[in-house]
PDB file of C-alpha atoms in Angstrom:
ATOM      1  CA  SER A1007      70.044 -23.688  44.815  1.00 46.00           C
ATOM      2  CA  LYS A1008      66.776 -22.372  46.191  1.00 43.00           C
ATOM      3  CA  ASN A1009      65.782 -21.348  42.640  1.00 46.00           C
ATOM      4  CA  GLU A1010      65.904 -24.895  41.363  1.00 45.00           C
ATOM      5  CA  ASP A1011      62.539 -26.554  40.709  1.00 45.00           C
ATOM      6  CA  VAL A1012      63.731 -30.123  41.342  1.00 41.00           C
ATOM      7  CA  SER A1013      64.978 -31.244  44.778  1.00 41.00           C
ATOM      8  CA  SER A1014      66.241 -34.573  46.159  1.00 42.00           C
ATOM      9  CA  GLU A1015      65.722 -36.070  49.586  1.00 45.00           C
ATOM     10  CA  MET A1016      69.219 -37.672  49.543  1.00 47.00           C
ATOM     11  CA  SER A1017      72.736 -36.493  48.927  1.00 50.00           C
ATOM     12  CA  GLU A1018      74.442 -36.864  45.570  1.00 50.00           C
ATOM     13  CA  GLU A1019      76.735 -39.554  47.002  1.00 52.00           C
ATOM     14  CA  GLU A1020      73.753 -41.607  48.221  1.00 52.00           C
ATOM     15  CA  SER A1021      72.045 -41.207  44.881  1.00 48.00           C
ATOM     16  CA  GLU A1022      75.090 -42.435  42.975  1.00 51.00           C
ATOM     17  CA  GLU A1023      75.451 -45.407  45.303  1.00 52.00           C
ATOM     18  CA  ASN A1024      71.796 -46.390  44.779  1.00 49.00           C
ATOM     19  CA  GLU A1025      72.150 -46.084  41.023  1.00 49.00           C
ATOM     20  CA  ALA A1026      75.229 -48.280  41.119  1.00 49.00           C
ATOM     21  CA  ARG A1027      73.258 -50.908  43.029  1.00 52.00           C
ATOM     22  CA  GLY A1028      70.414 -50.644  40.464  1.00 50.00           C
ATOM     23  CA  GLU A1029      68.001 -49.184  42.974  1.00 52.00           C
ATOM     24  CA  ASP A1030      65.311 -46.667  41.918  1.00 52.00           C
ATOM     25  CA  VAL A1031      66.006 -43.100  42.747  1.00 49.00           C
ATOM     26  CA  GLN A1032      62.891 -41.146  43.784  1.00 55.00           C
ATOM     27  CA  ILE A1033      62.767 -37.414  43.379  1.00 53.00           C
ATOM     28  CA  GLU A1034      60.092 -34.934  44.306  1.00 60.00           C
ATOM     29  CA  ILE A1035      58.896 -32.122  42.041  1.00 59.00           C
ATOM     30  CA  ALA A1036      57.830 -28.958  43.791  1.00 62.00           C
ATOM     31  CA  PRO A1037      54.094 -28.069  43.309  1.00 65.00           C
ATOM     32  CA  GLU A1038      55.080 -24.617  42.078  1.00 66.00           C
ATOM     33  CA  ALA A1039      57.107 -26.209  39.301  1.00 59.00           C
ATOM     34  CA  ILE A1040      54.163 -28.368  38.215  1.00 61.00           C
ATOM     35  CA  LYS A1041      51.848 -25.355  38.150  1.00 63.00           C
ATOM     36  CA  ALA A1042      54.303 -23.230  36.192  1.00 62.00           C
ATOM     37  CA  SER A1043      54.954 -26.021  33.715  1.00 64.00           C
ATOM     38  CA  SER A1044      51.208 -26.541  33.235  1.00 67.00           C
ATOM     39  CA  LYS A1045      50.675 -22.860  32.467  1.00 63.00           C
ATOM     40  CA  VAL A1046      53.482 -22.854  29.930  1.00 61.00           C
ATOM     41  CA  GLN A1047      52.051 -25.936  28.255  1.00 64.00           C
ATOM     42  CA  GLU A1048      48.561 -24.430  28.191  1.00 63.00           C
ATOM     43  CA  LYS A1049      49.919 -21.238  26.625  1.00 61.00           C
ATOM     44  CA  GLN A1050      51.775 -23.225  23.995  1.00 58.00           C
ATOM     45  CA  GLU A1051      48.659 -25.216  23.158  1.00 58.00           C
ATOM     46  CA  LYS A1052      46.660 -21.992  22.767  1.00 56.00           C
ATOM     47  CA  GLU A1053      49.272 -20.568  20.455  1.00 56.00           C
ATOM     48  CA  LYS A1054      49.150 -23.735  18.351  1.00 57.00           C
ATOM     49  CA  THR A1055      45.337 -23.606  18.096  1.00 61.00           C
ATOM     50  CA  PRO A1056      44.333 -21.360  15.181  1.00 69.00           C
ATOM     51  CA  LYS A1057      41.843 -18.611  16.030  1.00 87.00           C
ATOM     52  CA  LEU A1058      38.425 -18.558  14.396  1.00 94.00           C
ATOM     53  CA  ILE A1059      38.007 -15.732  11.911  1.00 96.00           C
ATOM     54  CA  ALA A1060      34.817 -13.685  12.315  1.00 96.00           C
ATOM     55  CA  ASN A1061      33.818 -11.446   9.428  1.00 96.00           C
ATOM     56  CA  VAL A1062      32.093  -8.367  10.873  1.00 96.00           C
ATOM     57  CA  LEU A1063      31.934  -6.290   7.696  1.00 94.00           C
ATOM     58  CA  LYS A1064      28.123  -6.260   7.732  1.00 93.00           C
ATOM     59  CA  THR A1065      27.518  -5.367  11.383  1.00 95.00           C
ATOM     60  CA  GLN A1066      27.554  -1.877  12.842  1.00 93.00           C
ATOM     61  CA  TYR A1067      27.286  -2.949  16.486  1.00 95.00           C
ATOM     62  CA  ASP A1068      30.486  -2.689  18.537  1.00 96.00           C
ATOM     63  CA  VAL A1069      29.124  -5.063  21.173  1.00 96.00           C
ATOM     64  CA  VAL A1070      29.034  -7.890  18.613  1.00 96.00           C
ATOM     65  CA  LYS A1071      32.656  -7.280  17.683  1.00 96.00           C
ATOM     66  CA  GLU A1072      33.688  -7.043  21.318  1.00 96.00           C
ATOM     67  CA  VAL A1073      32.010 -10.320  22.284  1.00 95.00           C
ATOM     68  CA  LEU A1074      33.459 -12.181  19.308  1.00 95.00           C
ATOM     69  CA  HIS A1075      36.936 -10.873  20.025  1.00 94.00           C
ATOM     70  CA  LYS A1076      37.097 -10.919  23.833  1.00 94.00           C
ATOM     71  CA  ASN A1077      34.737 -13.735  24.784  1.00 93.00           C
ATOM     72  CA  PHE A1078      35.417 -16.115  21.895  1.00 92.00           C
ATOM     73  CA  GLN A1079      38.960 -14.992  21.001  1.00 93.00           C
ATOM     74  CA  CYS A1080      38.035 -14.599  17.336  1.00 95.00           C
ATOM     75  CA  LYS A1081      40.197 -12.778  14.843  1.00 94.00           C
ATOM     76  CA  LEU A1082      38.039 -10.031  13.305  1.00 95.00           C
ATOM     77  CA  SER A1083      37.960  -9.470   9.571  1.00 94.00           C
ATOM     78  CA  MET A1084      36.496  -6.596   7.554  1.00 93.00           C
ATOM     79  CA  GLU A1085      37.388  -7.981   4.121  1.00 91.00           C
ATOM     80  CA  GLU A1086      34.807  -8.307   1.381  1.00 83.00           C
ATOM     81  CA  GLU A1087      36.602 -11.395   0.130  1.00 84.00           C
ATOM     82  CA  GLY A1088      38.762 -13.741   2.131  1.00 87.00           C
ATOM     83  CA  GLU A1089      38.644 -16.633   4.556  1.00 92.00           C
ATOM     84  CA  TRP A1090      36.280 -16.638   7.525  1.00 95.00           C
ATOM     85  CA  ASP A1091      34.596 -19.104   9.897  1.00 96.00           C
ATOM     86  CA  ILE A1092      31.766 -16.909  11.229  1.00 95.00           C
ATOM     87  CA  PHE A1093      29.911 -14.239   9.290  1.00 95.00           C
ATOM     88  CA  TRP A1094      27.834 -11.827  11.368  1.00 95.00           C
ATOM     89  CA  ALA A1095      25.373  -9.562   9.554  1.00 93.00           C
ATOM     90  CA  ASP A1096      22.743  -7.132  10.840  1.00 91.00           C
ATOM     91  CA  THR A1097      20.420  -7.999   7.956  1.00 85.00           C
ATOM     92  CA  GLY A1098      19.507 -11.127   6.059  1.00 81.00           C
ATOM     93  CA  VAL A1099      21.847 -12.845   3.604  1.00 84.00           C
ATOM     94  CA  ASN A1100      21.065 -13.776   0.016  1.00 85.00           C
ATOM     95  CA  SER A1101      20.694 -17.278  -1.369  1.00 85.00           C
ATOM     96  CA  THR A1102      23.895 -17.018  -3.402  1.00 87.00           C
ATOM     97  CA  MET A1103      25.950 -16.602  -0.250  1.00 88.00           C
ATOM     98  CA  ILE A1104      24.150 -19.506   1.421  1.00 87.00           C
ATOM     99  CA  ALA A1105      24.861 -21.741  -1.577  1.00 88.00           C
ATOM    100  CA  LYS A1106      28.593 -20.959  -1.417  1.00 90.00           C
ATOM    101  CA  LEU A1107      28.958 -21.809   2.276  1.00 91.00           C
ATOM    102  CA  LYS A1108      31.741 -24.225   3.113  1.00 93.00           C
ATOM    103  CA  PRO A1109      31.018 -27.029   5.626  1.00 92.00           C
ATOM    104  CA  TYR A1110      32.808 -25.231   8.481  1.00 93.00           C
ATOM    105  CA  GLN A1111      31.327 -21.764   7.897  1.00 94.00           C
ATOM    106  CA  LYS A1112      28.439 -20.352   9.936  1.00 92.00           C
ATOM    107  CA  ILE A1113      26.167 -17.347   9.379  1.00 91.00           C
ATOM    108  CA  ASN A1114      23.902 -15.770  12.024  1.00 90.00           C
ATOM    109  CA  HIS A1115      20.840 -15.841   9.740  1.00 88.00           C
ATOM    110  CA  TYR A1116      18.718 -18.576   8.249  1.00 85.00           C
ATOM    111  CA  HIS A1117      17.815 -18.222   4.608  1.00 83.00           C
ATOM    112  CA  GLY A1118      14.179 -17.128   4.281  1.00 84.00           C
ATOM    113  CA  MET A1119      14.025 -15.438   7.694  1.00 85.00           C
ATOM    114  CA  SER A1120      11.873 -12.695   6.180  1.00 85.00           C
ATOM    115  CA  CYS A1121       8.989 -15.181   6.306  1.00 89.00           C
ATOM    116  CA  LEU A1122       8.948 -14.444  10.036  1.00 89.00           C
ATOM    117  CA  ALA A1123      10.750 -11.112  10.334  1.00 87.00           C
ATOM    118  CA  ARG A1124       8.544  -9.089   7.961  1.00 90.00           C
ATOM    119  CA  LYS A1125       5.054  -8.255   9.256  1.00 93.00           C
ATOM    120  CA  ASN A1126       3.320  -8.930   5.955  1.00 94.00           C
ATOM    121  CA  HIS A1127       4.981 -12.309   5.369  1.00 95.00           C
ATOM    122  CA  LEU A1128       4.377 -13.422   8.945  1.00 94.00           C
ATOM    123  CA  GLY A1129       0.731 -12.343   8.780  1.00 95.00           C
ATOM    124  CA  ARG A1130       0.189 -14.133   5.474  1.00 95.00           C
ATOM    125  CA  ASN A1131       1.759 -17.389   6.652  1.00 95.00           C
ATOM    126  CA  LEU A1132      -0.104 -17.436   9.965  1.00 95.00           C
ATOM    127  CA  MET A1133      -3.463 -16.741   8.312  1.00 96.00           C
ATOM    128  CA  ARG A1134      -2.841 -19.522   5.787  1.00 95.00           C
ATOM    129  CA  ILE A1135      -2.194 -22.142   8.440  1.00 95.00           C
ATOM    130  CA  ARG A1136      -5.080 -20.867  10.578  1.00 95.00           C
ATOM    131  CA  ARG A1137      -7.447 -21.775   7.751  1.00 95.00           C
ATOM    132  CA  VAL A1138      -6.209 -25.377   8.016  1.00 96.00           C
ATOM    133  CA  LEU A1139      -5.782 -25.562  11.809  1.00 96.00           C
ATOM    134  CA  PRO A1140      -8.048 -22.870  13.283  1.00 96.00           C
ATOM    135  CA  ALA A1141      -8.101 -24.244  16.833  1.00 95.00           C
ATOM    136  CA  ASP A1142      -4.297 -24.474  17.062  1.00 95.00           C
ATOM    137  CA  PHE A1143      -3.603 -21.037  15.615  1.00 95.00           C
ATOM    138  CA  ASP A1144      -6.060 -18.843  17.485  1.00 94.00           C
ATOM    139  CA  PHE A1145      -3.401 -16.939  19.442  1.00 94.00           C
ATOM    140  CA  PHE A1146      -3.299 -13.841  17.201  1.00 95.00           C
ATOM    141  CA  PRO A1147      -5.971 -11.385  15.968  1.00 95.00           C
ATOM    142  CA  GLN A1148      -7.542 -11.636  12.538  1.00 94.00           C
ATOM    143  CA  THR A1149      -5.167 -10.109  10.006  1.00 97.00           C
ATOM    144  CA  TRP A1150      -5.479  -8.514   6.550  1.00 97.00           C
ATOM    145  CA  LEU A1151      -2.797  -7.500   4.062  1.00 97.00           C
ATOM    146  CA  LEU A1152      -3.644  -4.241   2.368  1.00 96.00           C
ATOM    147  CA  PRO A1153      -4.368  -3.315  -0.352  1.00 96.00           C
ATOM    148  CA  SER A1154      -4.570  -6.904  -1.712  1.00 95.00           C
ATOM    149  CA  GLU A1155      -7.298  -7.891   0.786  1.00 96.00           C
ATOM    150  CA  TRP A1156      -9.051  -4.545   0.747  1.00 95.00           C
ATOM    151  CA  PRO A1157     -12.566  -5.803  -0.218  1.00 94.00           C
ATOM    152  CA  ASP A1158     -12.763  -8.242   2.697  1.00 94.00           C
ATOM    153  CA  PHE A1159     -11.238  -5.736   5.115  1.00 95.00           C
ATOM    154  CA  LYS A1160     -13.653  -2.996   4.032  1.00 93.00           C
ATOM    155  CA  SER A1161     -16.601  -5.312   4.644  1.00 91.00           C
ATOM    156  CA  GLN A1162     -15.663  -5.437   8.357  1.00 91.00           C
ATOM    157  CA  PHE A1163     -17.015  -1.897   8.759  1.00 88.00           C
ATOM    158  CA  ASN A1164     -20.544  -2.810   7.638  1.00 79.00           C
ATOM    159  CA  SER A1165     -21.490  -4.053  11.070  1.00 68.00           C
ATOM    160  CA  LYS A1166     -23.348  -1.729  13.415  1.00 71.00           C
ATOM    161  CA  LYS A1167     -20.820  -2.586  16.131  1.00 75.00           C
ATOM    162  CA  ASN A1168     -17.994  -0.088  16.283  1.00 79.00           C
ATOM    163  CA  LYS A1169     -14.816  -2.048  15.509  1.00 90.00           C
ATOM    164  CA  ILE A1170     -11.313  -0.765  16.057  1.00 94.00           C
ATOM    165  CA  PHE A1171      -8.385  -1.802  13.867  1.00 96.00           C
ATOM    166  CA  ILE A1172      -4.655  -1.190  14.133  1.00 97.00           C
ATOM    167  CA  LEU A1173      -2.676  -0.635  10.935  1.00 97.00           C
ATOM    168  CA  LYS A1174       1.086  -0.998  10.582  1.00 97.00           C
ATOM    169  CA  PRO A1175       3.270  -0.296   7.528  1.00 95.00           C
ATOM    170  CA  GLU A1176       4.533  -3.674   6.352  1.00 92.00           C
ATOM    171  CA  ALA A1177       8.253  -2.810   6.296  1.00 87.00           C
ATOM    172  CA  LEU A1178       8.799  -0.188   9.006  1.00 89.00           C
ATOM    173  CA  SER A1179       9.783  -0.516  12.661  1.00 90.00           C
ATOM    174  CA  GLN A1180       9.947   1.439  15.937  1.00 92.00           C
ATOM    175  CA  GLY A1181       6.268   2.375  15.744  1.00 93.00           C
ATOM    176  CA  LYS A1182       6.655   4.443  12.569  1.00 94.00           C
ATOM    177  CA  GLY A1183       3.391   4.952  10.685  1.00 95.00           C
ATOM    178  CA  ILE A1184       1.182   2.927  13.067  1.00 97.00           C
ATOM    179  CA  PHE A1185      -2.336   4.194  13.733  1.00 96.00           C
ATOM    180  CA  LEU A1186      -5.734   3.079  15.030  1.00 96.00           C
ATOM    181  CA  THR A1187      -8.952   3.583  13.124  1.00 95.00           C
ATOM    182  CA  ASN A1188     -12.666   2.812  13.299  1.00 93.00           C
ATOM    183  CA  THR A1189     -13.320   3.774   9.675  1.00 92.00           C
ATOM    184  CA  PHE A1190     -11.877   2.781   6.316  1.00 92.00           C
ATOM    185  CA  GLU A1191     -12.208   6.288   4.942  1.00 91.00           C
ATOM    186  CA  ASN A1192      -8.862   7.483   6.301  1.00 91.00           C
ATOM    187  CA  ILE A1193      -6.910   4.507   4.929  1.00 94.00           C
ATOM    188  CA  SER A1194      -4.984   4.932   1.697  1.00 92.00           C
ATOM    189  CA  THR A1195      -5.601   2.148  -0.802  1.00 91.00           C
ATOM    190  CA  GLU A1196      -2.159   2.726  -2.287  1.00 91.00           C
ATOM    191  CA  GLU A1197      -0.136   2.206   0.900  1.00 94.00           C
ATOM    192  CA  ARG A1198       0.887  -1.276   2.015  1.00 96.00           C
ATOM    193  CA  TYR A1199      -0.324  -2.112   5.529  1.00 97.00           C
ATOM    194  CA  VAL A1200      -0.825  -5.043   7.834  1.00 97.00           C
ATOM    195  CA  ALA A1201      -4.223  -4.543   9.492  1.00 97.00           C
ATOM    196  CA  GLN A1202      -5.481  -6.369  12.588  1.00 97.00           C
ATOM    197  CA  ARG A1203      -8.409  -6.275  14.945  1.00 95.00           C
ATOM    198  CA  TYR A1204      -7.331  -4.170  17.900  1.00 96.00           C
ATOM    199  CA  ILE A1205      -7.416  -5.969  21.261  1.00 94.00           C
ATOM    200  CA  SER A1206      -9.459  -3.465  23.237  1.00 90.00           C
ATOM    201  CA  LYS A1207      -9.269  -5.300  26.595  1.00 94.00           C
ATOM    202  CA  PRO A1208      -5.592  -6.119  27.060  1.00 96.00           C
ATOM    203  CA  TYR A1209      -3.914  -7.370  30.228  1.00 96.00           C
ATOM    204  CA  LEU A1210      -2.350  -4.393  32.018  1.00 97.00           C
ATOM    205  CA  ILE A1211       0.544  -3.781  34.387  1.00 97.00           C
ATOM    206  CA  GLU A1212      -0.184  -0.947  36.795  1.00 96.00           C
ATOM    207  CA  GLY A1213      -2.876   0.256  34.404  1.00 97.00           C
ATOM    208  CA  LEU A1214      -0.497   0.380  31.415  1.00 97.00           C
ATOM    209  CA  LYS A1215      -0.333  -1.614  28.191  1.00 98.00           C
ATOM    210  CA  PHE A1216       2.869  -3.594  27.740  1.00 97.00           C
ATOM    211  CA  ASP A1217       4.576  -5.983  25.399  1.00 97.00           C
ATOM    212  CA  LEU A1218       7.226  -8.648  25.981  1.00 97.00           C
ATOM    213  CA  ARG A1219      10.612  -9.103  24.376  1.00 96.00           C
ATOM    214  CA  ILE A1220      11.321 -12.824  24.644  1.00 96.00           C
ATOM    215  CA  TYR A1221      14.515 -14.157  23.095  1.00 95.00           C
ATOM    216  CA  ALA A1222      14.512 -17.506  21.305  1.00 94.00           C
ATOM    217  CA  LEU A1223      17.707 -18.925  19.796  1.00 92.00           C
ATOM    218  CA  VAL A1224      17.025 -21.248  16.858  1.00 91.00           C
ATOM    219  CA  TYR A1225      20.045 -23.524  17.184  1.00 88.00           C
ATOM    220  CA  GLY A1226      19.063 -25.911  14.408  1.00 85.00           C
ATOM    221  CA  ALA A1227      16.307 -26.378  11.865  1.00 84.00           C
ATOM    222  CA  ASP A1228      16.469 -30.116  11.131  1.00 85.00           C
ATOM    223  CA  PRO A1229      15.715 -31.242  13.752  1.00 90.00           C
ATOM    224  CA  LEU A1230      14.276 -28.037  15.143  1.00 90.00           C
ATOM    225  CA  ARG A1231      16.153 -26.987  18.297  1.00 94.00           C
ATOM    226  CA  VAL A1232      15.182 -23.816  20.135  1.00 95.00           C
ATOM    227  CA  PHE A1233      16.658 -22.343  23.300  1.00 96.00           C
ATOM    228  CA  LEU A1234      14.608 -19.820  25.243  1.00 95.00           C
ATOM    229  CA  PHE A1235      16.492 -17.248  27.297  1.00 95.00           C
ATOM    230  CA  LYS A1236      15.208 -17.123  30.882  1.00 93.00           C
ATOM    231  CA  GLU A1237      15.319 -13.326  31.143  1.00 94.00           C
ATOM    232  CA  GLY A1238      13.669 -10.797  28.861  1.00 94.00           C
ATOM    233  CA  LEU A1239      12.134  -7.377  28.696  1.00 94.00           C
ATOM    234  CA  ALA A1240       8.737  -5.761  29.151  1.00 96.00           C
ATOM    235  CA  ARG A1241       8.081  -2.372  27.530  1.00 97.00           C
ATOM    236  CA  LEU A1242       5.299  -0.302  29.044  1.00 97.00           C
ATOM    237  CA  ALA A1243       3.186   2.456  27.575  1.00 98.00           C
ATOM    238  CA  THR A1244       3.470   5.809  29.328  1.00 98.00           C
ATOM    239  CA  GLU A1245      -0.170   6.786  29.819  1.00 97.00           C
ATOM    240  CA  LYS A1246      -2.934   4.867  31.589  1.00 97.00           C
ATOM    241  CA  TYR A1247      -4.933   2.646  29.277  1.00 97.00           C
ATOM    242  CA  VAL A1248      -8.509   3.420  28.344  1.00 96.00           C
ATOM    243  CA  PRO A1249     -10.387   1.749  25.481  1.00 94.00           C
ATOM    244  CA  PRO A1250     -10.039   3.677  22.209  1.00 94.00           C
ATOM    245  CA  VAL A1251     -12.668   6.338  21.522  1.00 93.00           C
ATOM    246  CA  ALA A1252     -12.654   9.404  19.300  1.00 91.00           C
ATOM    247  CA  GLU A1253     -10.941  11.501  21.983  1.00 94.00           C
ATOM    248  CA  ASN A1254      -7.920   9.223  22.497  1.00 95.00           C
ATOM    249  CA  ILE A1255      -7.664   7.043  19.384  1.00 95.00           C
ATOM    250  CA  GLU A1256      -4.680   9.060  18.150  1.00 95.00           C
ATOM    251  CA  ASN A1257      -2.843   9.044  21.487  1.00 97.00           C
ATOM    252  CA  LEU A1258      -0.005   6.613  20.793  1.00 96.00           C
ATOM    253  CA  PHE A1259       1.314   6.922  24.363  1.00 97.00           C
ATOM    254  CA  ILE A1260      -1.790   4.983  25.450  1.00 97.00           C
ATOM    255  CA  HIS A1261      -2.067   2.408  22.696  1.00 97.00           C
ATOM    256  CA  LEU A1262       1.530   1.638  21.652  1.00 97.00           C
ATOM    257  CA  THR A1263       4.371   0.200  23.721  1.00 97.00           C
ATOM    258  CA  ASN A1264       7.273   0.971  21.379  1.00 96.00           C
ATOM    259  CA  TYR A1265      10.234   2.476  23.203  1.00 95.00           C
ATOM    260  CA  ALA A1266      10.957   4.772  20.234  1.00 95.00           C
ATOM    261  CA  ILE A1267       7.499   6.305  20.731  1.00 96.00           C
ATOM    262  CA  ASN A1268       7.212   6.412  24.517  1.00 97.00           C
ATOM    263  CA  LYS A1269      10.697   7.741  25.271  1.00 96.00           C
ATOM    264  CA  ASN A1270       9.451  11.072  23.921  1.00 96.00           C
ATOM    265  CA  ASN A1271       6.715  11.313  26.555  1.00 96.00           C
ATOM    266  CA  GLU A1272       7.513  13.457  29.583  1.00 96.00           C
ATOM    267  CA  ASN A1273       6.093  10.631  31.723  1.00 95.00           C
ATOM    268  CA  PHE A1274       8.757   8.182  30.596  1.00 96.00           C
ATOM    269  CA  ILE A1275      10.909   6.922  33.484  1.00 95.00           C
ATOM    270  CA  PHE A1276      14.392   5.578  32.775  1.00 93.00           C
ATOM    271  CA  ASN A1277      15.530   2.883  35.172  1.00 90.00           C
ATOM    272  CA  THR A1278      19.176   3.509  36.047  1.00 89.00           C
ATOM    273  CA  ASP A1279      19.439   0.722  38.648  1.00 88.00           C
ATOM    274  CA  ALA A1280      19.541  -2.833  37.282  1.00 82.00           C
ATOM    275  CA  GLU A1281      18.734  -4.205  40.749  1.00 84.00           C
ATOM    276  CA  LYS A1282      15.324  -2.472  40.802  1.00 86.00           C
ATOM    277  CA  THR A1283      13.166  -4.412  38.371  1.00 84.00           C
ATOM    278  CA  ASP A1284       9.872  -2.741  39.316  1.00 86.00           C
ATOM    279  CA  VAL A1285      10.828   0.796  38.313  1.00 90.00           C
ATOM    280  CA  GLY A1286      10.428   2.643  35.030  1.00 94.00           C
ATOM    281  CA  HIS A1287       8.814   1.865  31.695  1.00 96.00           C
ATOM    282  CA  LYS A1288      11.178  -1.003  30.936  1.00 95.00           C
ATOM    283  CA  ARG A1289      10.877  -3.970  33.287  1.00 95.00           C
ATOM    284  CA  SER A1290      12.477  -7.407  33.454  1.00 94.00           C
ATOM    285  CA  LEU A1291      10.640 -10.551  32.448  1.00 95.00           C
ATOM    286  CA  THR A1292      11.175 -11.853  35.978  1.00 95.00           C
ATOM    287  CA  PHE A1293       9.197  -8.883  37.281  1.00 96.00           C
ATOM    288  CA  VAL A1294       6.340  -9.613  34.871  1.00 97.00           C
ATOM    289  CA  TRP A1295       6.003 -13.260  35.954  1.00 97.00           C
ATOM    290  CA  LYS A1296       6.000 -12.174  39.595  1.00 96.00           C
ATOM    291  CA  TYR A1297       3.453  -9.433  38.938  1.00 97.00           C
ATOM    292  CA  ILE A1298       1.105 -11.855  37.177  1.00 97.00           C
ATOM    293  CA  ASP A1299       1.290 -14.384  40.011  1.00 97.00           C
ATOM    294  CA  GLU A1300       0.706 -11.695  42.646  1.00 97.00           C
ATOM    295  CA  HIS A1301      -2.379 -10.451  40.801  1.00 96.00           C
ATOM    296  CA  GLY A1302      -4.237 -13.728  40.454  1.00 96.00           C
ATOM    297  CA  GLY A1303      -2.645 -15.042  37.288  1.00 96.00           C
ATOM    298  CA  ASP A1304      -0.627 -18.160  36.508  1.00 97.00           C
ATOM    299  CA  SER A1305       2.735 -17.270  35.004  1.00 97.00           C
ATOM    300  CA  LYS A1306       3.840 -20.916  34.636  1.00 97.00           C
ATOM    301  CA  THR A1307       0.896 -21.740  32.403  1.00 97.00           C
ATOM    302  CA  LEU A1308       1.421 -18.534  30.443  1.00 96.00           C
ATOM    303  CA  GLN A1309       5.086 -19.386  29.851  1.00 97.00           C
ATOM    304  CA  GLU A1310       4.132 -22.810  28.493  1.00 97.00           C
ATOM    305  CA  GLU A1311       1.592 -21.179  26.161  1.00 96.00           C
ATOM    306  CA  ILE A1312       4.238 -18.742  24.938  1.00 96.00           C
ATOM    307  CA  LYS A1313       6.595 -21.660  24.209  1.00 96.00           C
ATOM    308  CA  SER A1314       3.815 -23.293  22.216  1.00 96.00           C
ATOM    309  CA  CYS A1315       3.282 -20.100  20.188  1.00 95.00           C
ATOM    310  CA  ILE A1316       7.005 -19.918  19.377  1.00 95.00           C
ATOM    311  CA  ILE A1317       7.149 -23.525  18.205  1.00 94.00           C
ATOM    312  CA  LYS A1318       4.002 -23.204  16.077  1.00 93.00           C
ATOM    313  CA  THR A1319       5.250 -20.010  14.479  1.00 92.00           C
ATOM    314  CA  LEU A1320       8.639 -21.514  13.619  1.00 90.00           C
ATOM    315  CA  CYS A1321       7.105 -24.690  12.222  1.00 84.00           C
TER     316      CYS A1321
END
């Protein structure tokens, strides 16, 4: 029959005669049959392999759930209690949960991440190690934690030179509560801030301040293993930069690069074409490296310095 998957080059009579004489009978298997059989076997193996269970109770982002389910074929769980292999949370996890981890379970946070993720903790830790290794940790501005370091911070204003400082609430994000000042008189001694010397001569792109979003995956802590994603993001301010003076010191569209701030400026340009990396107030990291090289800089050296900063900060 033409539907049969196995065919013989000889007649049944010839086959029986060969068998009677003890001769080997050779048969050919159609390629289509091999392929179909392989697919069936693969499907059966997949069905035998238990799916990983990803607990997504503590994440609000649909993209995380979609990637876990579609890309990694995980079974999603929303149970407070129950079995799971991967636990994905938008915020940090407590030490009790870490202590109860089974050998096969993974969480997307390291215990103690707030040492890096909170501005005040990061500032404190960096300043501490700078006192020991000043030459190796000179890549960030001088930092004060207020109000605990108020006396030393206040003394910075005694100089005749007009100094500018930037103050950020220690536990807020998206540019909330950030301001520049050249006097201590408008700073509350009861609010908790991270204060830094303002960099008044920053590198600019097309006359605008910018910051970089660079993504580092900490794969392991002992030994330390870090993967750096090749692509990233640059966020640009929406008004041409000029050094801070009384007339513009409160203009956050000049001095801050936060998207949450600048999207409210009428100058903000949304890039709707992913192929055009030189348009709008969000640019690709690839564009930034190219821009630096085309304007007399050395992006390769800069990238190595950034890697060094990441490693020092994590260590």
